[in-house]
Tab-separated table of C-alpha atoms in Angstrom:
chain	number	residue	atom	x	y	z
U	281	UNK	CA	-0.155	-0.380	0.023
U	282	UNK	CA	1.469	3.244	-1.022
U	283	UNK	CA	0.311	6.284	0.682
U	284	UNK	CA	0.042	10.094	-0.917
U	285	UNK	CA	0.504	13.060	1.213
U	286	UNK	CA	-2.024	15.910	-0.393
U	287	UNK	CA	-0.832	19.403	0.724
U	288	UNK	CA	-4.200	21.309	0.932
U	289	UNK	CA	-3.585	24.095	3.409
U	290	UNK	CA	-1.738	26.750	1.407
U	291	UNK	CA	-3.786	30.087	1.354
U	292	UNK	CA	-4.493	30.659	-2.623
U	293	UNK	CA	-3.086	33.801	-2.611
U	294	UNK	CA	-2.484	34.164	-5.852
U	295	UNK	CA	-5.764	33.318	-6.969
U	296	UNK	CA	-7.611	35.859	-4.253
U	297	UNK	CA	-9.916	32.752	-3.765
U	298	UNK	CA	-9.443	29.590	-2.077
U	299	UNK	CA	-8.265	27.945	-5.337
U	300	UNK	CA	-8.945	24.025	-4.401
U	301	UNK	CA	-12.755	24.074	-4.358
U	302	UNK	CA	-12.956	25.819	-7.862
U	303	UNK	CA	-14.930	23.770	-9.981
U	304	UNK	CA	-12.826	22.060	-13.358
U	305	UNK	CA	-14.800	20.078	-15.262
U	306	UNK	CA	-17.873	20.268	-12.822
U	307	UNK	CA	-15.788	18.429	-9.935
U	308	UNK	CA	-13.556	20.703	-7.276
U	309	UNK	CA	-9.852	21.008	-8.445
U	310	UNK	CA	-8.999	18.856	-4.592
U	311	UNK	CA	-11.300	16.282	-5.420
U	312	UNK	CA	-10.333	15.385	-8.971
U	313	UNK	CA	-6.598	15.215	-7.523
U	314	UNK	CA	-7.529	13.333	-4.441
U	315	UNK	CA	-10.381	10.599	-6.931
U	316	UNK	CA	-6.671	10.409	-9.671
U	317	UNK	CA	-4.570	9.693	-6.136
U	318	UNK	CA	-7.287	7.194	-5.176
U	319	UNK	CA	-8.374	5.668	-8.678
U	320	UNK	CA	-4.171	4.498	-9.751
U	321	UNK	CA	-3.777	2.910	-6.583
U	322	UNK	CA	-2.367	5.268	-3.585
U	323	UNK	CA	-4.288	4.716	0.055
U	324	UNK	CA	-4.823	5.892	1.992
U	325	UNK	CA	-5.041	9.592	0.688
U	326	UNK	CA	-3.942	12.119	2.977
U	327	UNK	CA	-5.092	15.342	2.692
U	328	UNK	CA	-3.540	18.267	4.845
U	329	UNK	CA	-6.233	21.257	5.027
U	330	UNK	CA	-5.899	24.598	7.261
U	331	UNK	CA	-8.614	24.705	10.311
U	332	UNK	CA	-11.953	25.458	9.645
U	333	UNK	CA	-11.961	29.052	11.023
U	334	UNK	CA	-10.068	29.619	7.618
U	335	UNK	CA	-12.349	31.034	4.416
U	336	UNK	CA	-13.172	27.869	1.989
U	337	UNK	CA	-11.357	25.632	4.483
U	338	UNK	CA	-14.435	23.458	6.174
U	339	UNK	CA	-15.584	23.288	1.762
U	340	UNK	CA	-12.548	22.243	0.952
U	341	UNK	CA	-11.739	19.550	4.060
U	342	UNK	CA	-15.969	18.275	2.821
U	343	UNK	CA	-15.142	17.801	-0.781
U	344	UNK	CA	-11.656	15.820	0.011
U	345	UNK	CA	-13.108	13.234	2.503
U	346	UNK	CA	-16.516	13.001	-0.450
U	347	UNK	CA	-13.606	11.818	-2.233
U	348	UNK	CA	-12.709	9.437	-0.459
U	349	UNK	CA	-9.482	11.421	1.483
U	350	UNK	CA	-7.830	11.308	4.785
U	351	UNK	CA	-8.638	14.421	5.920
U	352	UNK	CA	-6.263	15.836	8.468
U	353	UNK	CA	-6.679	19.971	9.938
U	354	UNK	CA	-4.036	21.711	10.749
U	355	UNK	CA	-4.282	23.014	13.976
U	356	UNK	CA	-2.852	26.622	12.801
U	357	UNK	CA	-2.642	27.475	8.955
U	358	UNK	CA	0.580	26.000	8.384
U	359	UNK	CA	3.499	28.564	7.099
U	360	UNK	CA	4.322	26.681	3.657
U	361	UNK	CA	3.828	23.327	2.293
U	362	UNK	CA	6.899	21.554	3.908
U	363	UNK	CA	4.644	22.419	7.316
U	364	UNK	CA	1.506	20.412	5.245
U	365	UNK	CA	4.052	17.509	4.359
U	366	UNK	CA	4.738	17.156	8.185
U	367	UNK	CA	1.570	16.433	9.592
U	368	UNK	CA	0.850	14.662	6.132
U	369	UNK	CA	3.821	12.622	7.650
U	370	UNK	CA	2.930	12.149	11.458
U	371	UNK	CA	-0.416	10.989	10.551
U	372	UNK	CA	0.432	8.621	8.174
U	373	UNK	CA	3.562	7.170	10.858
U	374	UNK	CA	0.029	6.404	13.106
U	375	UNK	CA	-1.253	4.177	10.292
U	376	UNK	CA	-1.103	0.412	12.144
U	377	UNK	CA	0.651	-0.993	9.694
U	378	UNK	CA	4.420	-1.322	8.926
U	379	UNK	CA	6.316	1.550	7.732
U	380	UNK	CA	5.614	2.068	3.773
U	381	UNK	CA	8.727	1.685	1.374
U	382	UNK	CA	7.395	5.167	-0.523
U	383	UNK	CA	5.342	7.360	-0.342
U	384	UNK	CA	3.723	10.137	-2.675
U	385	UNK	CA	3.323	13.668	-2.248
U	386	UNK	CA	0.731	15.437	-4.516
U	387	UNK	CA	0.506	19.640	-4.188
U	388	UNK	CA	-3.575	20.040	-4.277
U	389	UNK	CA	-2.951	22.719	-6.937
U	390	UNK	CA	-1.864	19.698	-9.861
U	391	UNK	CA	-5.265	19.403	-11.363
U	392	UNK	CA	-3.601	17.832	-14.570
U	393	UNK	CA	-2.791	14.520	-12.510
U	394	UNK	CA	-4.954	11.569	-13.495
U	395	UNK	CA	-4.765	8.221	-12.766
U	396	UNK	CA	-2.899	6.404	-14.981
U	397	UNK	CA	0.111	9.086	-14.424
U	398	UNK	CA	-0.232	8.084	-10.243
U	399	UNK	CA	-0.120	4.638	-11.326
U	400	UNK	CA	2.900	4.811	-13.517
U	401	UNK	CA	4.697	6.504	-10.585
U	402	UNK	CA	3.436	3.495	-7.997
U	403	UNK	CA	4.434	1.260	-10.505
U	404	UNK	CA	7.935	2.266	-11.273
U	405	UNK	CA	7.993	2.793	-6.531
U	406	UNK	CA	7.515	-0.162	-5.966
U	407	UNK	CA	10.112	-1.756	-8.462
U	408	UNK	CA	12.933	1.252	-7.089
U	409	UNK	CA	11.757	1.655	-3.471
U	410	UNK	CA	15.175	3.597	-2.665
U	411	UNK	CA	14.468	6.046	-6.086
U	412	UNK	CA	12.761	9.795	-5.643
U	413	UNK	CA	10.652	9.315	-8.574
U	414	UNK	CA	9.027	12.178	-11.004
U	415	UNK	CA	6.909	13.126	-13.799
U	416	UNK	CA	8.694	15.359	-16.215
U	417	UNK	CA	7.969	16.631	-19.689
U	418	UNK	CA	9.985	18.257	-21.375
U	419	UNK	CA	12.826	18.882	-18.866
U	420	UNK	CA	9.714	20.756	-16.194
U	421	UNK	CA	9.225	18.797	-13.205
U	422	UNK	CA	5.499	17.995	-11.999
U	423	UNK	CA	3.677	15.645	-9.320
U	424	UNK	CA	3.256	13.346	-7.582
U	425	UNK	CA	6.358	12.823	-6.570
U	426	UNK	CA	7.244	9.658	-4.845
U	427	UNK	CA	9.492	9.525	-2.395
U	428	UNK	CA	11.585	6.361	-0.004
U	429	UNK	CA	10.116	6.191	3.156
U	430	UNK	CA	13.888	7.052	4.803
U	431	UNK	CA	14.008	10.441	3.429
U	432	UNK	CA	10.433	11.218	4.941
U	433	UNK	CA	12.194	11.422	8.185
U	434	UNK	CA	15.065	13.758	6.546
U	435	UNK	CA	11.954	16.503	5.736
U	436	UNK	CA	11.639	17.037	9.712
U	437	UNK	CA	15.636	17.552	10.145
U	438	UNK	CA	16.008	20.593	6.856
U	439	UNK	CA	16.803	24.368	7.932
U	440	UNK	CA	13.903	26.137	8.589
U	441	UNK	CA	14.061	28.282	5.730
U	442	UNK	CA	13.921	25.553	2.943
U	443	UNK	CA	11.348	23.224	1.239
U	444	UNK	CA	11.675	20.044	-0.077
U	445	UNK	CA	12.446	21.287	-3.063
U	446	UNK	CA	16.073	21.159	-1.210
U	447	UNK	CA	15.655	17.347	-0.884
U	448	UNK	CA	15.209	15.744	-3.761
U	449	UNK	CA	18.101	18.383	-4.823
U	450	UNK	CA	20.035	17.015	-2.046
U	451	UNK	CA	19.474	13.566	-3.580
U	452	UNK	CA	20.049	14.606	-6.875
U	453	UNK	CA	21.885	10.823	-8.137
U	454	UNK	CA	18.512	8.831	-6.676
U	455	UNK	CA	16.272	10.987	-8.816
U	456	UNK	CA	14.580	8.829	-11.510
U	457	UNK	CA	12.411	10.630	-13.982
U	458	UNK	CA	9.569	9.302	-15.875
U	459	UNK	CA	8.417	11.305	-18.866
U	460	UNK	CA	4.724	12.767	-19.707
U	461	UNK	CA	3.895	13.245	-23.123
U	462	UNK	CA	1.687	15.905	-22.362
U	463	UNK	CA	3.272	19.212	-20.480
U	464	UNK	CA	0.345	20.632	-19.748
U	465	UNK	CA	-0.477	17.841	-17.638
U	466	UNK	CA	2.608	19.281	-14.961
U	467	UNK	CA	1.136	22.751	-14.797
U	468	UNK	CA	0.213	23.984	-11.868
U	469	UNK	CA	-3.265	26.265	-10.929
U	470	UNK	CA	-1.436	29.377	-8.977
U	471	UNK	CA	-3.512	32.511	-10.772
U	472	UNK	CA	-7.262	33.356	-12.566
U	473	UNK	CA	-5.464	32.940	-15.799
U	474	UNK	CA	-4.619	29.730	-15.111
U	475	UNK	CA	-7.543	28.713	-14.145
U	476	UNK	CA	-9.004	30.267	-16.883
U	477	UNK	CA	-7.074	28.191	-19.334
U	478	UNK	CA	-7.898	24.457	-16.802
U	479	UNK	CA	-11.698	25.582	-17.247
U	480	UNK	CA	-11.510	25.487	-20.896
U	481	UNK	CA	-9.261	22.993	-21.771
U	482	UNK	CA	-11.878	20.574	-19.605
U	483	UNK	CA	-15.386	21.957	-21.704
U	484	UNK	CA	-12.968	20.834	-24.752
U	485	UNK	CA	-13.365	17.611	-22.812
U	486	UNK	CA	-16.540	17.704	-23.445
U	487	UNK	CA	-16.932	18.063	-19.600
U	488	UNK	CA	-19.711	20.454	-18.179
U	489	UNK	CA	-19.219	23.314	-16.494
U	490	UNK	CA	-21.530	22.139	-13.882
U	491	UNK	CA	-20.569	25.211	-10.988
U	492	UNK	CA	-22.961	24.395	-8.337
U	493	UNK	CA	-20.066	24.657	-5.973
U	494	UNK	CA	-20.372	27.460	-3.540
U	495	UNK	CA	-16.901	29.095	-3.218
U	496	UNK	CA	-17.509	31.200	-0.101
U	497	UNK	CA	-19.409	28.648	1.885
U	498	UNK	CA	-20.173	29.822	5.340
U	499	UNK	CA	-19.404	28.581	8.873
U	500	UNK	CA	-22.585	26.651	9.648
U	501	UNK	CA	-24.357	24.150	12.095
U	502	UNK	CA	-25.385	20.806	10.888
U	503	UNK	CA	-27.801	18.575	12.511
U	504	UNK	CA	-26.584	15.272	13.565
U	505	UNK	CA	-29.210	12.591	14.600
U	506	UNK	CA	-26.797	9.805	16.432
U	507	UNK	CA	-28.442	6.711	17.572
U	508	UNK	CA	-27.533	5.287	21.106
U	509	UNK	CA	-27.436	1.251	21.735
U	510	UNK	CA	-26.778	-0.561	25.131
U	511	UNK	CA	-25.075	1.369	27.638
U	512	UNK	CA	-25.401	4.561	26.009
U	513	UNK	CA	-29.144	4.442	26.027
U	514	UNK	CA	-28.832	3.649	28.767
U	515	UNK	CA	-27.460	6.365	30.613
U	516	UNK	CA	-28.054	8.939	28.325
U	517	UNK	CA	-32.108	7.796	28.839
U	518	UNK	CA	-32.966	7.546	25.161
U	519	UNK	CA	-32.286	6.118	21.884
U	520	UNK	CA	-31.601	8.674	20.049
U	521	UNK	CA	-29.869	12.592	20.494
U	522	UNK	CA	-30.598	14.788	18.502
U	523	UNK	CA	-26.764	16.913	17.799
U	524	UNK	CA	-26.079	19.924	16.603
U	525	UNK	CA	-22.068	20.226	15.061
U	526	UNK	CA	-20.365	23.100	13.601
U	527	UNK	CA	-19.681	22.428	10.289
U	528	UNK	CA	-17.492	19.994	8.949
U	529	UNK	CA	-19.551	17.483	11.182
U	530	UNK	CA	-16.600	15.163	11.791
U	531	UNK	CA	-16.953	11.869	13.602
U	532	UNK	CA	-14.504	13.949	16.066
U	533	UNK	CA	-16.909	17.144	16.336
U	534	UNK	CA	-20.102	14.685	16.511
U	535	UNK	CA	-18.349	12.458	19.590
U	536	UNK	CA	-17.476	15.836	21.159
U	537	UNK	CA	-21.102	17.258	21.045
U	538	UNK	CA	-22.356	14.111	22.338
U	539	UNK	CA	-20.298	14.127	25.010
U	540	UNK	CA	-21.774	18.187	25.770
U	541	UNK	CA	-25.436	17.116	25.293
U	542	UNK	CA	-25.058	14.444	27.471
U	543	UNK	CA	-22.768	14.653	30.106
U	544	UNK	CA	-23.482	11.020	31.350
U	545	UNK	CA	-22.061	9.868	28.629
U	546	UNK	CA	-18.690	11.957	29.249
U	547	UNK	CA	-16.947	9.245	30.274
U	548	UNK	CA	-17.986	6.607	27.748
U	549	UNK	CA	-17.816	8.981	24.608
U	550	UNK	CA	-14.138	8.183	23.905
U	551	UNK	CA	-14.597	4.479	23.914
U	552	UNK	CA	-17.790	4.770	21.494
U	553	UNK	CA	-17.255	4.213	17.971
U	554	UNK	CA	-19.335	6.418	15.386
U	555	UNK	CA	-20.558	4.029	12.529
U	556	UNK	CA	-21.605	5.798	9.361
U	557	UNK	CA	-24.768	4.329	7.652
U	558	UNK	CA	-23.689	0.893	9.318
U	559	UNK	CA	-20.289	0.959	8.812
U	560	UNK	CA	-17.424	1.482	11.533
U	561	UNK	CA	-15.569	4.556	10.719
U	562	UNK	CA	-11.733	4.735	12.241
U	563	UNK	CA	-10.853	8.002	10.477
U	564	UNK	CA	-12.217	10.547	13.378
U	565	UNK	CA	-11.475	12.904	11.030
U	566	UNK	CA	-14.010	11.792	8.485
U	567	UNK	CA	-17.360	14.439	7.539
U	568	UNK	CA	-21.039	13.298	8.098
U	569	UNK	CA	-22.160	13.287	4.654
U	570	UNK	CA	-25.949	14.744	5.304
U	571	UNK	CA	-28.672	12.545	5.740
U	572	UNK	CA	-26.413	9.533	6.843
U	573	UNK	CA	-27.645	7.848	9.626
U	574	UNK	CA	-24.844	7.945	12.483
U	575	UNK	CA	-24.730	5.550	15.523
U	576	UNK	CA	-22.957	5.857	18.523
U	577	UNK	CA	-21.809	1.625	18.732
U	578	UNK	CA	-19.816	0.899	22.500
U	579	UNK	CA	-17.540	-2.194	22.599
U	580	UNK	CA	-19.254	-5.088	21.427
U	581	UNK	CA	-18.700	-8.574	23.864
U	582	UNK	CA	-15.968	-9.583	21.841
U	583	UNK	CA	-14.677	-6.354	21.843
U	584	UNK	CA	-13.809	-4.599	18.311
U	585	UNK	CA	-10.797	-2.554	20.911
U	586	UNK	CA	-8.687	-5.952	20.356
U	587	UNK	CA	-10.170	-6.769	16.860
U	588	UNK	CA	-7.624	-8.762	14.827
U	589	UNK	CA	-7.613	-8.487	10.453
U	590	UNK	CA	-11.221	-8.544	10.255
U	591	UNK	CA	-9.784	-10.507	6.766
U	592	UNK	CA	-10.237	-14.339	7.075
U	593	UNK	CA	-6.663	-16.451	7.311
E	251	UNK	CA	-29.600	-17.505	6.224
E	252	UNK	CA	-28.961	-14.685	8.518
E	253	UNK	CA	-31.382	-13.589	10.903
E	254	UNK	CA	-31.983	-11.355	14.153
E	255	UNK	CA	-34.976	-12.920	16.489
E	256	UNK	CA	-36.638	-12.694	19.812
E	257	UNK	CA	-38.425	-16.021	19.031
E	258	UNK	CA	-36.325	-18.795	21.056
E	259	UNK	CA	-33.910	-20.343	17.868
E	260	UNK	CA	-34.624	-23.395	16.945
E	261	UNK	CA	-30.676	-25.187	16.635
E	262	UNK	CA	-31.777	-28.361	15.243
E	263	UNK	CA	-34.105	-27.002	12.582
E	264	UNK	CA	-31.118	-24.872	11.532
E	265	UNK	CA	-28.455	-27.632	11.095
E	266	UNK	CA	-30.866	-29.477	9.365
E	267	UNK	CA	-31.555	-26.467	7.143
E	268	UNK	CA	-27.846	-26.345	6.048
E	269	UNK	CA	-27.027	-30.243	5.691
E	270	UNK	CA	-27.081	-31.091	1.925
E	271	UNK	CA	-25.554	-34.209	-0.164
E	272	UNK	CA	-22.855	-32.002	-1.118
E	273	UNK	CA	-21.529	-31.748	2.464
E	274	UNK	CA	-19.500	-34.370	4.112
E	275	UNK	CA	-19.185	-32.214	7.441
E	276	UNK	CA	-21.223	-29.468	9.322
E	277	UNK	CA	-20.070	-27.912	12.060
E	278	UNK	CA	-22.524	-25.754	14.818
E	279	UNK	CA	-21.929	-23.454	17.042
E	280	UNK	CA	-24.298	-22.380	19.861
E	281	UNK	CA	-23.833	-20.019	22.081
E	282	UNK	CA	-25.898	-20.464	25.569
E	283	UNK	CA	-26.629	-19.151	28.958
E	284	UNK	CA	-24.121	-19.184	31.265
E	285	UNK	CA	-24.840	-19.413	35.065
E	286	UNK	CA	-21.960	-18.643	36.722
E	287	UNK	CA	-19.122	-15.853	35.740
E	288	UNK	CA	-16.635	-15.542	38.049
E	289	UNK	CA	-18.360	-17.152	40.634
E	290	UNK	CA	-21.354	-14.771	40.503
E	291	UNK	CA	-24.470	-15.878	39.658
E	292	UNK	CA	-26.173	-14.697	36.583
E	293	UNK	CA	-30.106	-14.677	36.682
E	294	UNK	CA	-30.958	-13.690	32.914
E	295	UNK	CA	-28.752	-12.105	30.465
E	296	UNK	CA	-30.798	-8.957	28.110
E	297	UNK	CA	-29.317	-8.396	24.525
E	298	UNK	CA	-29.728	-5.177	22.505
E	299	UNK	CA	-28.904	-5.205	18.579
E	300	UNK	CA	-28.402	-2.222	15.933
E	301	UNK	CA	-30.618	-4.349	13.888
E	302	UNK	CA	-29.582	-2.806	10.481
E	303	UNK	CA	-26.085	-2.678	11.366
E	304	UNK	CA	-25.789	-5.856	12.851
E	305	UNK	CA	-27.811	-7.528	9.900
E	306	UNK	CA	-25.468	-5.983	7.411
E	307	UNK	CA	-22.087	-6.664	9.517
E	308	UNK	CA	-23.225	-10.889	9.584
E	309	UNK	CA	-24.172	-10.487	6.164
E	310	UNK	CA	-20.525	-9.188	5.073
E	311	UNK	CA	-19.485	-12.309	6.894
E	312	UNK	CA	-21.263	-14.781	5.051
E	313	UNK	CA	-19.031	-13.018	1.938
E	314	UNK	CA	-15.851	-13.277	3.979
E	315	UNK	CA	-16.355	-16.802	5.127
E	316	UNK	CA	-17.213	-18.106	1.891
E	317	UNK	CA	-13.925	-15.965	-0.219
E	318	UNK	CA	-12.210	-18.415	1.788
E	319	UNK	CA	-13.831	-21.688	2.294
E	320	UNK	CA	-15.975	-24.351	0.329
E	321	UNK	CA	-18.872	-23.405	2.353
E	322	UNK	CA	-21.768	-25.075	1.255
E	323	UNK	CA	-24.999	-23.381	3.466
E	324	UNK	CA	-24.626	-21.216	6.657
E	325	UNK	CA	-26.734	-20.216	8.954
E	326	UNK	CA	-25.810	-16.745	11.465
E	327	UNK	CA	-28.847	-16.436	13.788
E	328	UNK	CA	-28.265	-14.075	16.732
E	329	UNK	CA	-31.240	-13.354	19.555
E	330	UNK	CA	-31.952	-10.336	21.204
E	331	UNK	CA	-34.066	-10.065	24.124
E	332	UNK	CA	-34.896	-11.834	27.129
E	333	UNK	CA	-32.903	-15.115	27.798
E	334	UNK	CA	-32.876	-17.568	30.119
E	335	UNK	CA	-30.382	-19.004	31.779
E	336	UNK	CA	-29.121	-22.108	29.256
E	337	UNK	CA	-30.962	-20.843	26.537
E	338	UNK	CA	-29.292	-20.606	23.155
E	339	UNK	CA	-28.592	-16.854	22.119
E	340	UNK	CA	-26.191	-17.513	18.634
E	341	UNK	CA	-26.148	-19.901	16.178
E	342	UNK	CA	-23.782	-21.025	13.602
E	343	UNK	CA	-24.246	-23.215	11.334
E	344	UNK	CA	-22.472	-24.169	8.334
E	345	UNK	CA	-21.730	-27.280	5.836
E	346	UNK	CA	-18.874	-27.694	4.181
E	347	UNK	CA	-17.204	-30.817	1.755
E	348	UNK	CA	-14.376	-31.541	4.514
E	349	UNK	CA	-14.690	-31.794	8.399
E	350	UNK	CA	-11.375	-29.210	8.822
E	351	UNK	CA	-13.215	-26.505	6.482
E	352	UNK	CA	-16.429	-26.607	8.398
E	353	UNK	CA	-14.462	-26.441	11.828
E	354	UNK	CA	-11.988	-23.072	10.462
E	355	UNK	CA	-14.952	-21.554	8.702
E	356	UNK	CA	-17.686	-21.858	12.185
E	357	UNK	CA	-14.842	-20.891	14.031
E	358	UNK	CA	-14.302	-17.589	12.583
E	359	UNK	CA	-17.390	-16.901	12.205
E	360	UNK	CA	-18.566	-16.736	15.534
E	361	UNK	CA	-15.176	-15.012	16.910
E	362	UNK	CA	-15.405	-12.551	13.966
E	363	UNK	CA	-19.593	-11.799	14.931
E	364	UNK	CA	-18.779	-11.220	18.426
E	365	UNK	CA	-16.051	-8.953	17.582
E	366	UNK	CA	-17.688	-6.607	15.154
E	367	UNK	CA	-21.453	-7.175	14.697
E	368	UNK	CA	-23.181	-4.875	16.735
E	369	UNK	CA	-25.053	-7.293	19.608
E	370	UNK	CA	-24.682	-6.242	23.575
E	371	UNK	CA	-25.868	-8.017	26.280
E	372	UNK	CA	-26.207	-7.181	29.533
E	373	UNK	CA	-26.309	-9.739	33.050
E	374	UNK	CA	-28.947	-9.520	35.353
E	375	UNK	CA	-26.887	-11.003	38.570
E	376	UNK	CA	-29.204	-13.127	40.964
E	377	UNK	CA	-28.320	-10.596	43.177
E	378	UNK	CA	-30.320	-8.014	41.645
E	379	UNK	CA	-27.311	-6.271	39.858
E	380	UNK	CA	-27.265	-5.279	36.236
E	381	UNK	CA	-23.967	-4.478	34.441
E	382	UNK	CA	-24.003	-3.822	30.586
E	383	UNK	CA	-21.180	-6.014	29.403
E	384	UNK	CA	-18.350	-3.202	27.029
E	385	UNK	CA	-15.013	-4.525	27.195
E	386	UNK	CA	-12.407	-2.162	28.402
E	387	UNK	CA	-15.397	-0.274	30.033
E	388	UNK	CA	-15.188	-0.486	33.400
E	389	UNK	CA	-19.085	-1.243	35.347
E	390	UNK	CA	-20.009	1.529	37.335
E	391	UNK	CA	-19.592	0.902	40.885
E	392	UNK	CA	-22.184	-1.426	42.414
């Protein structure tokens, strides 16, 4: 399994508005990139976003999660891309699996990344786990980049004022380029002019410009009904509780709101699993889709917290 | 067959139901209400399910088991509500061509069912106390 880290906490200064939730061909930039990484074989796809009070950040987190991303919300807006990458690496280190041999890095503002390119980079990285794999067209470098895991540790040791490019320069001998036919695939999205170009390119592809995204979504409160069972139901004295949760209504936010609304459950809440539409959710940052059925699941008698691998031998 | 029921489970009928001329082995597991737990006497158990999710997870377990063993027929039935001592709370019955497969599949199914299927039990003790069985959560002081 090769994970991808998507730094998506930039301030979109040159665009003048949150660029990663802009639609291209009817799909937000962040959803395009997340989907391409997943379909190309990356798992998990860790998207690092700014805290919800940053304009557009909540919508961005929701879009990334809807596309299957595993969202990491930075406690403070990360000052640079490297800081976002480090938060992504922290999350990756928590995944209970052997350290990966390599991981992908793909900034959110690269709408040209598609699944076949991701698959090529992954295939090459699997074949050469010690190489830095970089897509390139006519000498210009792009993303996603595959970095060997040992370099992850090195990112933290870089001097404060240098970026990840410095790491690539330091290990130039390990770089393996993958040639990409269409240099446009490596273009990023920084300015309104870039956006016009990407949008019209998507129109040329026949993709309808279906701009249903609300670029400047306000902070909102969502009503979430949580079903309660067993000890939780008995202690709360009811089988369901309505919660007002600030957007994004992540699993973590719902648990927090549950402990506030039902103080008698405070002791139990950390032990509860949340199920969305009858499936356990392990990612606490996952937003709850509107209309989903949400349930608080106390540990079952066999004990999910010492759950063995679910798959049969 | 997958079911959650408040009625007593006819385990003999379930065993009969999974029998097949294709099978050389039938394995049936029964979970039953035990009277003594660490010297404390149980009066009865009360089972509660999140039925929609429990049925979904049981269906997933059946599919997963069928991917790994050549199961011919399968029955997963869990009872909910109030159960007296000795009553059957859960039945797993599987038939396979050979006994090793049937034993393995049956054991994996009951072990995994107890870990992932959202069905809980409350002990009602003979001394009048009650407690939900949630591993990892200490019951409140008696």
